[in-house]
Coordinates of C-alpha atoms in Angstrom, one line a residue:
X1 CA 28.8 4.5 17.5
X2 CA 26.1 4.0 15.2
X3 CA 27.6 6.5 12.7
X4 CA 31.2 5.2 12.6
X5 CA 29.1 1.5 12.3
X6 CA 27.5 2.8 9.2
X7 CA 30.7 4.5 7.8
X8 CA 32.6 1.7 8.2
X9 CA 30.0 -0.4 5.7
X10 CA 29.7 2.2 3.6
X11 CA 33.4 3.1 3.0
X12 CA 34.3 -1.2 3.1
X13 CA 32.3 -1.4 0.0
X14 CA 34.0 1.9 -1.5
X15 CA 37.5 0.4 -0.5
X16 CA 36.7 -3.2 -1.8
X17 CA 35.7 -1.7 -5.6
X18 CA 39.0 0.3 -5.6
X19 CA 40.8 -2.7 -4.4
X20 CA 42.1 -1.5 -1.0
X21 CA 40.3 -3.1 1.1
X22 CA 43.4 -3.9 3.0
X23 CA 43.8 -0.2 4.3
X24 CA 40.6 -0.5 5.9
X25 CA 40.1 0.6 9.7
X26 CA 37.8 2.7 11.7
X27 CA 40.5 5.8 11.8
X28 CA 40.7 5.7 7.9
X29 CA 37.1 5.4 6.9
X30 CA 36.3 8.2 9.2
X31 CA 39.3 10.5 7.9
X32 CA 38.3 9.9 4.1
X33 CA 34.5 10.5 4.9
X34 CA 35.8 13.5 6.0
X35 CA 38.0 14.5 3.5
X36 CA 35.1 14.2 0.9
X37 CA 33.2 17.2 2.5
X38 CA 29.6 17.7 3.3
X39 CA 28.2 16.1 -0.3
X40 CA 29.5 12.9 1.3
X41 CA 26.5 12.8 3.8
X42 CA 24.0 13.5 1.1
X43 CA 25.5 10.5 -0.7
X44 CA 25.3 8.1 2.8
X45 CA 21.6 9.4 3.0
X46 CA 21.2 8.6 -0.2
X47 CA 22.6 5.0 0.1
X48 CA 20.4 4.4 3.4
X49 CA 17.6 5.2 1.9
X50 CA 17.9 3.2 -1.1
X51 CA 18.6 0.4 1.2
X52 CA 15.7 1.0 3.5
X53 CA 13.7 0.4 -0.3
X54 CA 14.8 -2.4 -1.6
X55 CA 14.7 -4.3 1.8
X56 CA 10.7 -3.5 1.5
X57 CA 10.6 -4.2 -1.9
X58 CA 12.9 -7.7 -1.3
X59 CA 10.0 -8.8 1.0
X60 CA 7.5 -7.5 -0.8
X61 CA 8.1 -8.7 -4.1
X62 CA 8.6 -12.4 -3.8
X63 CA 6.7 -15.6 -5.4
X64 CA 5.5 -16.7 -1.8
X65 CA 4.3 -13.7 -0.7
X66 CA 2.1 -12.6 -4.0
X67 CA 1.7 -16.3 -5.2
X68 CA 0.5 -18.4 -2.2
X69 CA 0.7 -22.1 -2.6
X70 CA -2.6 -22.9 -0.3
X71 CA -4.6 -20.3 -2.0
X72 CA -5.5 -21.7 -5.0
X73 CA -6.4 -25.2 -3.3
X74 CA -8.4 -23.3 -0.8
X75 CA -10.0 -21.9 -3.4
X76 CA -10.9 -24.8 -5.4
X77 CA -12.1 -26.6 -1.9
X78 CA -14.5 -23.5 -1.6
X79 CA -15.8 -23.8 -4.9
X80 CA -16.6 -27.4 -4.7
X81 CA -18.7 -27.1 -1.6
X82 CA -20.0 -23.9 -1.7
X83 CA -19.6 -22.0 -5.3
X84 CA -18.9 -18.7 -6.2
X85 CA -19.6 -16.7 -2.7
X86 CA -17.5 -19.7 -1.0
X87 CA -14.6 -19.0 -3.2
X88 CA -15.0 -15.2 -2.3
X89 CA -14.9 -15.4 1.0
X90 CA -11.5 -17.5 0.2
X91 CA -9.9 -14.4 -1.6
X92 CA -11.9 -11.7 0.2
X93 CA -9.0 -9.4 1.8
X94 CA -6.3 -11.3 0.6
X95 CA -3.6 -8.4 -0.6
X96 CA -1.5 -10.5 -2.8
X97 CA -1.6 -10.2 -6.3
X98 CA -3.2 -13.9 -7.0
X99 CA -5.9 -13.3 -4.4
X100 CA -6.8 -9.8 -6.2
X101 CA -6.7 -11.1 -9.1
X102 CA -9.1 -13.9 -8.3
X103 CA -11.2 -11.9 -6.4
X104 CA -11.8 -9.6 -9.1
X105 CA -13.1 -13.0 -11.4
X106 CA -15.3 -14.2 -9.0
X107 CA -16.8 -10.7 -8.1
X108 CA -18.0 -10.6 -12.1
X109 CA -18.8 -14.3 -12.2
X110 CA -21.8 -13.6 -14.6
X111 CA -19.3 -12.0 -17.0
X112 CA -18.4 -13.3 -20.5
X113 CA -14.8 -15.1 -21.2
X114 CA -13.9 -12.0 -22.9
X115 CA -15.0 -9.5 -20.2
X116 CA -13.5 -12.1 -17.7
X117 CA -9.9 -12.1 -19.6
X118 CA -10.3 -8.1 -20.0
X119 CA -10.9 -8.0 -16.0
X120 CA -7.4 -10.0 -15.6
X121 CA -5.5 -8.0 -17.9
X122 CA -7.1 -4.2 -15.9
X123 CA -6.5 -6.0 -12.5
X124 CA -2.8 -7.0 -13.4
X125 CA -1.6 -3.8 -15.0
X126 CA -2.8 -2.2 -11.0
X127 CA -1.4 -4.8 -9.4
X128 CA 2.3 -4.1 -11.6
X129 CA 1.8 -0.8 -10.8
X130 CA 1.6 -1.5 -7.0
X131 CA 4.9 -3.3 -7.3
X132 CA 6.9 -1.2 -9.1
X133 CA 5.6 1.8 -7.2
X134 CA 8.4 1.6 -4.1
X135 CA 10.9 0.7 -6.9
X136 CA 11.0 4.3 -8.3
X137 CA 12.9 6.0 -4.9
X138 CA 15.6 3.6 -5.6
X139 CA 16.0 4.3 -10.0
X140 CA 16.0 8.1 -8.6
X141 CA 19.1 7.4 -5.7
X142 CA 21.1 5.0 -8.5
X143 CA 20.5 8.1 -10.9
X144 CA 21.4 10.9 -8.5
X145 CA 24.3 9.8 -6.5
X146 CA 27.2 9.7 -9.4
X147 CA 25.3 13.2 -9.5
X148 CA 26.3 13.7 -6.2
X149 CA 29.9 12.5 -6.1
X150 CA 30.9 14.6 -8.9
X151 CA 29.3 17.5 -7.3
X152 CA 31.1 17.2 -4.5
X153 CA 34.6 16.6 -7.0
X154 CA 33.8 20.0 -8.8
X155 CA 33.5 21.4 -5.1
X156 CA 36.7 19.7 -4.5
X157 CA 38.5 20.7 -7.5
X158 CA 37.4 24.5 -7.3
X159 CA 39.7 24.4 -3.5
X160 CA 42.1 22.4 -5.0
X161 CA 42.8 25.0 -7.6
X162 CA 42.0 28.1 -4.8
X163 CA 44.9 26.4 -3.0
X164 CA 47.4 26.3 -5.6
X165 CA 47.1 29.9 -6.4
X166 CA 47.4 31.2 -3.2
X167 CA 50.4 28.5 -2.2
X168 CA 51.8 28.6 -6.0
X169 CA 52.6 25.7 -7.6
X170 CA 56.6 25.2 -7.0
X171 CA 55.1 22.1 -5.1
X172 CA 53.2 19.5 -6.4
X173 CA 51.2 18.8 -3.4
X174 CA 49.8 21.8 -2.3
X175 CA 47.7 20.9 -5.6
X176 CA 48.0 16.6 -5.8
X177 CA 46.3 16.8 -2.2
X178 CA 43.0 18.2 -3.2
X179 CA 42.7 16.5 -6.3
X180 CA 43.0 13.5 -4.4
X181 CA 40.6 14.1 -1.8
X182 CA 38.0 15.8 -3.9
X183 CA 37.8 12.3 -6.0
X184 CA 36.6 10.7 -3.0
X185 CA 33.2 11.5 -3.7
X186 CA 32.6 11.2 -6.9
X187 CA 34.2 7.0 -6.2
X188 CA 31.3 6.8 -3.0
X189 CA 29.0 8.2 -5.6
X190 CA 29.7 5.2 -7.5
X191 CA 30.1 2.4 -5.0
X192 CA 26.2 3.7 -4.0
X193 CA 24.7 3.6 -7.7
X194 CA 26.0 0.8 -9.0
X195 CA 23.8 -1.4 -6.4
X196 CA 21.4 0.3 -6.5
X197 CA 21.2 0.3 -10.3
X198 CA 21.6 -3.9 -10.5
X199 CA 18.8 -4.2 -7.5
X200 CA 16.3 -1.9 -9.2
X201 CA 16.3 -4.1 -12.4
X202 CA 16.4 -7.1 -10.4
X203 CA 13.6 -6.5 -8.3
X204 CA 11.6 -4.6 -12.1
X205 CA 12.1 -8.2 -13.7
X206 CA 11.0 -10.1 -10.9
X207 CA 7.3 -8.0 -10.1
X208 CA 7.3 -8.6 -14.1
X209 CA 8.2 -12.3 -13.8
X210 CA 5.3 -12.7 -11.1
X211 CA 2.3 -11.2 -12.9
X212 CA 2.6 -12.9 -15.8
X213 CA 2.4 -16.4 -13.9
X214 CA -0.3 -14.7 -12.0
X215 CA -2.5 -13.5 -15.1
X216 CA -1.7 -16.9 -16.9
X217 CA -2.8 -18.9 -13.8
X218 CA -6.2 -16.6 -13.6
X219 CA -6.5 -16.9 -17.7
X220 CA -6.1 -21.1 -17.0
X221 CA -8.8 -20.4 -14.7
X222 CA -11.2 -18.6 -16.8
X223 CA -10.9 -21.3 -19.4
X224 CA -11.1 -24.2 -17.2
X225 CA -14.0 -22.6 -15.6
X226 CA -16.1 -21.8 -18.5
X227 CA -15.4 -25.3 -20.2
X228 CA -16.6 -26.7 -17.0
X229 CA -19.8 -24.5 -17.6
X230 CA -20.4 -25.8 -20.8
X231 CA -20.3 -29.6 -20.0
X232 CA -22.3 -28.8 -17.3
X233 CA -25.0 -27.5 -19.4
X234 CA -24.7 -30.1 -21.7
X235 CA -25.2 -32.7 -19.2
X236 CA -28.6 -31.0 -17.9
X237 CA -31.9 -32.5 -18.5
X238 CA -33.5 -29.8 -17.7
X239 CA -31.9 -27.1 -20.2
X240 CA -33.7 -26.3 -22.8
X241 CA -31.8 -26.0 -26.6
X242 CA -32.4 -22.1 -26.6
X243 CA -30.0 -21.5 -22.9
X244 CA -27.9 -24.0 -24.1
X245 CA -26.9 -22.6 -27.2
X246 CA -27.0 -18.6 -25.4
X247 CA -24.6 -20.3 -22.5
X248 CA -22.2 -22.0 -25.4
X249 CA -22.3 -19.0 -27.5
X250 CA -21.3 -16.3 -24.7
X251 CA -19.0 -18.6 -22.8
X252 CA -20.0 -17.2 -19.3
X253 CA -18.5 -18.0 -16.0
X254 CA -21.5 -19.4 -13.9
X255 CA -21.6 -20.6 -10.5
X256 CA -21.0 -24.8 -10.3
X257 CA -24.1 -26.3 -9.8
X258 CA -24.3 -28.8 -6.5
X259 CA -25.5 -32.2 -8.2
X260 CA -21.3 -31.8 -10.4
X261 CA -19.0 -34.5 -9.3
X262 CA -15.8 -33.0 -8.1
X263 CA -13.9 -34.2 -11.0
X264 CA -15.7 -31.4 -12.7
X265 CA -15.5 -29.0 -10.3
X266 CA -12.0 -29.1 -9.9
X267 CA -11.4 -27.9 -13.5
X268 CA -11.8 -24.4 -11.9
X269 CA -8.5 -24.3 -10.3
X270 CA -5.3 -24.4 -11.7
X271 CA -2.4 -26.7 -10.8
X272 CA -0.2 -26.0 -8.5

């Protein structure tokens, strides 16, 4: 039941891009299965797995899931009250790609805005990596099952013509016939890839799409954070013209000080 389930899908999308999706019943999707031979199988394998991989990659790869809308206000209410190791603990074992992203700042808070902006762009390019890496299975199944179909045609073809010279050709259809039948797989070769081929572009552009919000909200961060710094240090009493003018000049990220107000403080986050 499960098989003549999935055969039926499978040969509905194959009937609807030929445009006979009228012919379509159990008995008929099951007889031109068959008639495409074994390489037919290969291609439903194919197709199932391609599907199983972009389902995981659907859920994976969304906005919501790698861009949480809380985390960035949780991180900013950490901050306020408890600095640097507050916001950690925020960001600590979060998997999405804000949260490693972030976590990676905070973890080299005494950094300078270069080495902070040089941490985003290492941390982003393993983070796209991550993404796209489930994507590759489904490139390989768009490029191999045309392969696949027209295997199974030149299969076809090769009994087609085996037929017609041991039947002769004073009738058409001992040769028609398996032409016919051997096309089946090359067209359920297509109906597979062409999917496939639109969903692992789709899903490409959107991981793409996603880290560059995510490295130009952690970049807004860095430079919200490190003006922050130096208006604190400006505002100090107690800093001496030498620190001042080493803190402006390296433009580090430091930990806010407890006496700020959390007008400053909230500089360090950026809006949602």
């Amino acid at each position: 039941m499960l098989i003549r389930t999935a055969l039926t899908v499978f040969a509905l999308l194959a009937y609807a891009s030929l445009g006979l999706a009228d012919e379509l019943d159990p008995e008929t999707v099951l007889t031109s299965f068959e008639r495409g031979g074994k390489i037919m199988w290969a291609i439903l394998l194919a197709s199932v797995v391609g599907c199983a991989f972009a389902a995981e990659r659907f859920l994976t790869i969304r906005k919501g899931a790698q861009i949480p809308k809380r985390l960035m206000a949780d991180l900013r209410e950490a901050m306020v009250s408890g600095g640097v190791s507050a916001g950690l603990e925020v960001v600590e074992g979060n998997r999405s790609a804000m949260g490693r992203v972030m976590y990676s700042l905070l973890s080299r808070s005494g950094a300078t805005r270069r080495e902070l902006e040089t941490t985003v762009d290492d941390e982003g390019s393993r983070i796209l990596y991550d993404l796209r890496a489930n994507l590759r299975p489904i490139g390989i199944i768009a490029s191999i099952a045309p392969l696949l179909g027209l295997l199974g045609t030149v299969f076809g073809l090769i009994a087609a013509f085996r037929q017609a010279a041991e039947l002769g050709m004073d009738d058409p259809r001992n040769f028609a016939a398996g032409i016919y039948e051997a096309l089946y797989t090359t067209a359920f070769g297509l109906v597979v890839a062409i999917p496939m081929v639109i969903i692992y572009h789709m899903l490409r552009n959107r991981a793409d799409n996603i880290m560059r919000e995510v490295e130009e909200r952690a970049l807004a961060f860095i430079s919200a954070a490190s003006n922050r710094a130096e208006r604190a240090t400006r505002s100090s009493p107690a800093v001496t013209t030498a620190s001042h003018r080493a803190t402006a000049g390296s433009g580090r990220y430091a930990e806010p000080a407890q006496h700020e107000t959390r007008a400053d403080s909230e500089d360090t986050s950026v809006d949602e």
